[in-house]
Structure formats: structure tokens, C-alpha cells
Short mmCIF file of C-alpha atoms in Angstrom, two decimals:
data_model
loop_
_atom_site.label_atom_id
_atom_site.label_comp_id
_atom_site.label_asym_id
_atom_site.label_seq_id
_atom_site.Cartn_x
_atom_site.Cartn_y
_atom_site.Cartn_z
CA MET Y 81 19.47 0.98 -4.32
CA TYR Y 82 19.47 3.83 -1.79
CA PHE Y 83 19.66 1.70 1.36
CA SER Y 84 22.00 -0.87 2.86
CA SER Y 85 21.15 -4.47 2.05
CA GLU Y 86 21.12 -5.06 5.81
CA LEU Y 87 18.80 -2.18 6.74
CA LEU Y 88 15.92 -4.55 7.54
CA LYS Y 89 17.92 -7.74 8.05
CA GLY Y 90 16.26 -10.13 10.52
CA ARG Y 91 12.84 -8.56 10.08
CA ALA Y 92 9.73 -9.97 8.45
CA ALA Y 93 7.07 -8.22 6.39
CA LEU Y 94 3.61 -8.98 5.03
CA VAL Y 95 2.56 -7.05 1.91
CA THR Y 96 -1.04 -7.38 0.75
CA GLY Y 97 -1.47 -6.91 -2.98
CA GLY Y 98 2.24 -7.66 -3.19
CA GLY Y 99 2.22 -9.68 -6.38
CA THR Y 100 1.72 -6.84 -8.84
CA GLY Y 101 2.12 -3.12 -9.41
CA ILE Y 102 3.24 -0.71 -6.73
CA CYS Y 103 3.08 -3.29 -3.95
CA ARG Y 104 5.22 -5.71 -5.94
CA GLY Y 105 7.80 -2.93 -6.12
CA ILE Y 106 7.54 -2.37 -2.37
CA ALA Y 107 7.91 -6.10 -1.65
CA LEU Y 108 11.05 -6.29 -3.79
CA ALA Y 109 12.49 -3.15 -2.20
CA LEU Y 110 11.93 -4.56 1.28
CA ALA Y 111 13.73 -7.72 0.18
CA ASP Y 112 16.61 -5.64 -1.21
CA ALA Y 113 16.92 -4.14 2.28
CA GLY Y 114 17.30 -7.62 3.80
CA CYS Y 115 13.73 -8.23 4.94
CA ASP Y 116 11.95 -11.60 4.64
CA VAL Y 117 8.69 -10.93 2.79
CA ALA Y 118 5.30 -12.61 2.61
CA ILE Y 119 3.00 -11.42 -0.16
CA ALA Y 120 -0.76 -11.92 -0.29
CA SER Y 121 -3.42 -11.63 -2.97
CA ARG Y 122 -6.68 -13.29 -3.92
CA LYS Y 123 -5.03 -15.29 -6.70
CA ILE Y 124 -1.90 -17.34 -6.09
CA GLU Y 125 -0.84 -17.01 -9.73
CA HIS Y 126 -0.34 -13.28 -9.13
CA LEU Y 127 2.09 -14.09 -6.34
CA GLU Y 128 4.43 -16.91 -7.31
CA PRO Y 129 6.57 -14.99 -9.86
CA THR Y 130 7.18 -12.17 -7.39
CA ALA Y 131 7.91 -14.62 -4.58
CA GLY Y 132 10.59 -16.13 -6.81
CA GLU Y 133 12.11 -12.70 -7.39
CA ILE Y 134 12.18 -12.08 -3.65
CA ARG Y 135 14.06 -15.34 -3.03
CA GLN Y 136 16.61 -14.38 -5.68
CA ARG Y 137 17.55 -11.48 -3.40
CA GLY Y 138 18.76 -13.93 -0.75
CA VAL Y 139 15.85 -13.64 1.68
CA ARG Y 140 12.86 -15.83 2.45
CA ALA Y 141 9.52 -15.44 0.69
CA VAL Y 142 6.01 -16.77 1.24
CA ALA Y 143 3.04 -16.47 -1.14
CA VAL Y 144 -0.38 -16.61 0.53
CA ALA Y 145 -3.70 -16.58 -1.34
CA GLY Y 146 -6.50 -14.84 0.50
CA ASP Y 147 -9.11 -12.08 0.43
CA VAL Y 148 -8.64 -9.12 2.79
CA ARG Y 149 -12.42 -8.81 3.02
CA ILE Y 150 -12.69 -12.22 4.73
CA PRO Y 151 -11.44 -12.29 8.34
CA ALA Y 152 -10.63 -16.02 8.21
CA ASP Y 153 -8.46 -15.47 5.14
CA VAL Y 154 -6.74 -12.56 6.87
CA ASP Y 155 -5.98 -14.66 9.93
CA GLY Y 156 -4.46 -17.23 7.58
CA MET Y 157 -2.24 -14.65 5.88
CA VAL Y 158 -0.84 -13.44 9.18
CA SER Y 159 -0.45 -16.93 10.63
CA ARG Y 160 1.37 -18.19 7.54
CA THR Y 161 3.75 -15.25 7.73
CA VAL Y 162 4.54 -15.75 11.40
CA ASP Y 163 4.84 -19.54 10.99
CA ALA Y 164 7.34 -19.08 8.15
CA PHE Y 165 9.45 -16.29 9.64
CA GLY Y 166 8.87 -16.59 13.38
CA ARG Y 167 7.82 -12.95 13.69
CA LEU Y 168 6.10 -10.02 12.01
CA ASP Y 169 7.70 -6.56 12.00
CA VAL Y 170 6.27 -4.77 8.96
CA LEU Y 171 2.77 -4.74 7.48
CA VAL Y 172 2.06 -3.03 4.17
CA ASN Y 173 -1.66 -2.73 3.43
CA GLY Y 174 -1.75 -2.44 -0.35
CA ALA Y 175 -4.70 -4.55 -1.52
CA ALA Y 176 -7.07 -2.28 -3.45
CA GLY Y 177 -9.70 -2.09 -6.16
CA ASN Y 178 -10.90 0.75 -8.36
CA PHE Y 179 -12.71 1.75 -11.53
CA VAL Y 180 -14.11 4.99 -12.99
CA CYS Y 181 -17.81 5.59 -12.43
CA LEU Y 182 -19.88 8.72 -11.80
CA ALA Y 183 -21.69 8.70 -8.47
CA ASP Y 184 -25.21 8.96 -9.91
CA VAL Y 185 -24.80 5.68 -11.81
CA LEU Y 186 -22.58 3.91 -9.29
CA SER Y 187 -24.36 0.93 -7.73
CA PRO Y 188 -24.40 0.42 -3.95
CA ASN Y 189 -22.56 -2.84 -4.56
CA GLY Y 190 -19.86 -1.12 -6.59
CA PHE Y 191 -19.34 1.52 -3.91
CA GLY Y 192 -19.34 -1.07 -1.16
CA THR Y 193 -16.92 -3.41 -2.89
CA VAL Y 194 -14.18 -0.78 -3.10
CA VAL Y 195 -14.75 0.29 0.51
CA ASP Y 196 -14.66 -3.36 1.60
CA ILE Y 197 -11.35 -4.07 -0.13
CA ASP Y 198 -9.53 -0.81 0.54
CA LEU Y 199 -10.77 0.45 3.89
CA LYS Y 200 -12.21 -2.59 5.64
CA GLY Y 201 -9.41 -4.75 4.28
CA THR Y 202 -6.83 -2.37 5.76
CA PHE Y 203 -8.55 -2.58 9.12
CA ASN Y 204 -8.94 -6.37 8.98
CA VAL Y 205 -5.26 -7.04 8.28
CA SER Y 206 -4.03 -4.41 10.74
CA ARG Y 207 -6.17 -5.84 13.50
CA ALA Y 208 -4.97 -9.38 12.82
CA ALA Y 209 -1.33 -8.26 12.71
CA HIS Y 210 -1.50 -6.17 15.88
CA LEU Y 211 -0.93 -9.05 18.30
CA HIS Y 212 2.31 -10.02 16.55
CA LEU Y 213 3.59 -6.51 15.87
CA LYS Y 214 3.34 -5.46 19.52
CA LYS Y 215 5.58 -8.33 20.68
CA GLN Y 216 8.71 -6.49 19.60
CA GLY Y 217 7.34 -3.30 18.08
CA GLY Y 218 6.82 -2.75 14.38
CA THR Y 219 5.35 -0.63 11.65
CA ILE Y 220 2.26 -0.51 9.48
CA LEU Y 221 2.23 1.28 6.14
CA ASN Y 222 -1.17 1.93 4.56
CA ILE Y 223 -1.17 2.63 0.83
CA SER Y 224 -3.46 5.58 0.20
CA ALA Y 225 -3.88 7.89 -2.83
CA THR Y 226 -4.39 11.54 -3.75
CA LEU Y 227 -7.96 11.13 -5.08
CA GLN Y 228 -9.49 12.17 -1.76
CA LEU Y 229 -7.43 15.32 -1.33
CA LEU Y 230 -9.66 17.19 -3.79
CA GLY Y 231 -12.88 16.35 -5.62
CA THR Y 232 -12.01 13.73 -8.25
CA VAL Y 233 -14.71 13.01 -10.84
CA GLY Y 234 -15.71 9.35 -11.10
CA GLN Y 235 -13.94 8.38 -7.89
CA SER Y 236 -16.49 8.82 -5.10
CA HIS Y 237 -16.04 5.21 -4.01
CA ALA Y 238 -12.23 5.08 -4.05
CA ALA Y 239 -11.84 8.59 -2.61
CA ALA Y 240 -14.17 7.76 0.27
CA ALA Y 241 -12.25 4.56 0.98
CA LYS Y 242 -8.86 6.26 0.87
CA ALA Y 243 -10.07 9.13 3.07
CA GLY Y 244 -11.14 6.48 5.55
CA ILE Y 245 -7.70 4.87 5.36
CA ASP Y 246 -6.02 8.21 6.07
CA SER Y 247 -8.22 8.67 9.14
CA LEU Y 248 -7.61 5.08 10.27
CA THR Y 249 -3.86 5.67 9.96
CA ARG Y 250 -4.04 8.57 12.41
CA THR Y 251 -6.28 6.74 14.86
CA LEU Y 252 -4.20 3.57 14.95
CA ALA Y 253 -1.02 5.63 15.32
CA VAL Y 254 -2.43 7.09 18.53
CA GLU Y 255 -3.94 3.85 19.87
CA TRP Y 256 -1.00 1.58 19.04
CA GLY Y 257 1.91 3.93 19.60
CA PRO Y 258 2.20 2.80 23.24
CA HIS Y 259 2.69 -0.74 21.87
CA ARG Y 260 5.71 0.52 19.89
CA ILE Y 261 3.80 0.23 16.61
CA ARG Y 262 4.20 3.09 14.16
CA VAL Y 263 1.38 3.56 11.63
CA ASN Y 264 1.89 5.70 8.54
CA GLY Y 265 0.41 6.12 5.08
CA LEU Y 266 1.90 6.57 1.63
CA ALA Y 267 -0.21 8.37 -0.98
CA PRO Y 268 1.13 8.03 -4.51
CA GLY Y 269 -0.34 10.09 -7.30
CA PRO Y 270 -0.32 8.65 -10.84
CA VAL Y 271 2.55 6.17 -11.10
CA GLU Y 272 4.13 5.29 -14.45
CA GLY Y 273 3.75 1.71 -15.59
CA THR Y 274 0.89 0.75 -13.29
CA GLU Y 275 -2.48 -0.76 -14.12
CA GLY Y 276 -4.15 2.21 -12.48
CA VAL Y 277 -2.61 4.68 -14.90
CA ALA Y 278 -3.37 2.39 -17.83
CA ARG Y 279 -7.03 2.01 -16.85
CA LEU Y 280 -7.88 5.40 -15.38
CA THR Y 281 -6.13 7.82 -17.75
CA THR Y 282 -5.97 8.61 -21.46
CA PRO Y 283 -3.03 9.90 -23.53
CA ALA Y 284 -4.50 13.40 -23.23
CA SER Y 285 -4.80 13.22 -19.46
CA ARG Y 286 -1.31 11.79 -19.11
CA LYS Y 287 -0.01 14.76 -21.10
CA LEU Y 288 -1.94 17.03 -18.74
CA ILE Y 289 -0.19 15.40 -15.78
CA GLU Y 290 3.21 16.26 -17.24
CA GLU Y 291 2.12 19.83 -17.92
CA GLN Y 292 0.52 20.43 -14.52
CA CYS Y 293 2.92 18.55 -12.24
CA PRO Y 294 5.54 20.90 -10.74
CA LEU Y 295 8.21 18.21 -11.24
CA GLY Y 296 6.98 17.59 -14.78
CA ARG Y 297 6.37 13.83 -14.69
CA MET Y 298 4.76 10.89 -12.94
CA ALA Y 299 6.49 9.01 -10.16
CA SER Y 300 8.03 5.61 -10.86
CA ILE Y 301 7.28 2.43 -8.93
CA ASP Y 302 10.87 2.46 -7.65
CA GLU Y 303 10.40 5.95 -6.20
CA VAL Y 304 7.27 4.86 -4.35
CA ALA Y 305 9.04 1.75 -3.08
CA THR Y 306 12.01 3.79 -1.84
CA ALA Y 307 9.70 5.99 0.21
CA ALA Y 308 7.99 2.88 1.58
CA VAL Y 309 11.28 1.36 2.76
CA PHE Y 310 12.17 4.62 4.49
CA LEU Y 311 8.86 4.76 6.36
CA CYS Y 312 9.19 1.09 7.38
CA SER Y 313 12.75 1.48 8.64
CA ASP Y 314 14.31 2.88 11.80
CA ALA Y 315 15.28 5.95 9.77
CA ALA Y 316 11.64 7.00 10.35
CA SER Y 317 11.60 5.91 13.99
CA MET Y 318 9.89 9.09 15.22
CA ILE Y 319 7.38 9.36 12.35
CA THR Y 320 3.86 8.07 12.97
CA GLY Y 321 0.35 9.11 11.99
CA VAL Y 322 1.59 10.73 8.77
CA THR Y 323 0.36 10.10 5.23
CA LEU Y 324 3.17 11.07 2.87
CA VAL Y 325 2.03 12.33 -0.54
CA LEU Y 326 4.31 11.25 -3.37
CA ASP Y 327 3.17 12.88 -6.61
CA GLY Y 328 5.71 15.58 -7.49
CA GLY Y 329 3.32 18.24 -6.20
CA LEU Y 330 0.61 17.39 -8.72
CA TRP Y 331 -2.27 17.58 -6.25
CA LEU Y 332 -1.25 21.12 -5.29
CA ARG Y 333 -2.04 22.25 -8.84
CA SER Y 334 -5.55 20.73 -8.64
CA ALA Y 335 -4.78 18.71 -11.76
CA ARG Y 336 -7.49 16.17 -12.50
CA ALA Y 337 -5.68 13.38 -14.31
CA LEU Y 338 -8.54 10.94 -14.75
CA ALA Y 339 -10.18 10.50 -18.11
CA SER Y 340 -13.27 12.70 -18.37
CA ASP Y 341 -15.14 9.90 -20.10
#
């Protein structure tokens, strides 16, 4: 624990995709810093165990089932959060989807589905949260990636979506800064122990990551979550419009960690 347990005391967060993986880690880290946390996902069974862990940290938790692609669901997520906590200070847009597929065999539906979840979902939730965030000021953190920083084979859909998120982060930072809303991004590379690494890499490519990464390893979920808490806290009060890459310098070496098959 790098931060005080009262760093975010009295504040309320909504984390989409918060039941599993990286966003589960972020939700728990926000709770460790004293923040009440609502988590959202399409399936409630992905949420309840994490909501219980949040409550064990002495803060309030809400689990909300909903699809970020559906505006009515999004409105429900935000409303449930505000009804439960009385406010909304932090939004983490982490809902995402991905798979490996070469562009020439990728269906329009497959491309569109990832863009709808990642990019349009980020916009949908941000737009719905804006009214509540501007009441007292707040912060939005968009979970990006490193796929779009270089050409990544089999990731045309996800890279396009994440590039759009990075651009949206900058635009919203400019538009909503006068409302005292900071908007930043966090771009993890391969993260140990996540479904993404399990599905998108092979033992050989994971070994390549260790060899190519300047810091010699993948990031952990805890390291990503620590960076997220920093960006969502007043310690980053003058930081907005930035997408922070967290991959140990791997992308600088042009390492392609995805399985070639």
C-alpha cells in the first residue's frame, strides 16, 4: 500500500469492467485509499465477489449489471452509483473486449463489436457521468493499451479502438477542464496474471517480453492499480490529457508480444 487509507476518503468511484482483471485491481486499490466504489459489468456474477472484497476494506460498494454499449444501461450504472453514494468523483472506463484476428479475415461485426465496447463505451459512460462529475469536480481515467503505439499484428480492431480512446482522452480533457474534470488515460502493456496475457500470448512470446523489455518483466496488476490511484488523486491535480504508458519500456523496443498464430 503506497497511499494513505484516507487519500480518497469521502469520494465515490464507478469502475466499468471492475469485477475482474486489471479493473478489479483498480477498484480494490481505490477502496484501499478510502473511496466508495461501484463496479459495473455485463454479468452480475462477475461483480459480487469483488464487491464483497471492497466492503471488507471498510468502504461502501455497489455492483451494477449493464452493457456500456447500451445508453439506457449506462444511465442506470451512473444513477445507481449516485443514488448509493450521493455523488460521483471518479470514473474509470475499463470495460473492454479483444481477440486475435488478422484484418483480412476479420468480420465487420468483429471489428465493430470491439470498437463499440472499448471506444463507444468509454464515450457513453463519460458522457453520462459528466453531469455529476462537474458538480464538485472530478476525474476520468480511460484504460488504454500499447497495441496502437506501433503496428500490432492481429489487433487492427483493438488498436483502432484504443487509438480512439487516446484521442477522446485529449479532447475531453480540453472540453471538460473548465468544469474541473481531469481526463487521463492509463496504457498498460502485457500484465502478469490477466486474461489478456493468457489468451493473447504463448510461452515463447512471454519469454520474448522478458528478453525485450528494458525492465525485464511484465507489470503486475498491483502496479497498474497504483498508477491508477495516483492519476485519480489530488497528487495528480495538474495532470490532464495524458495517457501514461505502463509497460517497463517494452513498446520502445518494438517488441511484438502477441502470438504469431
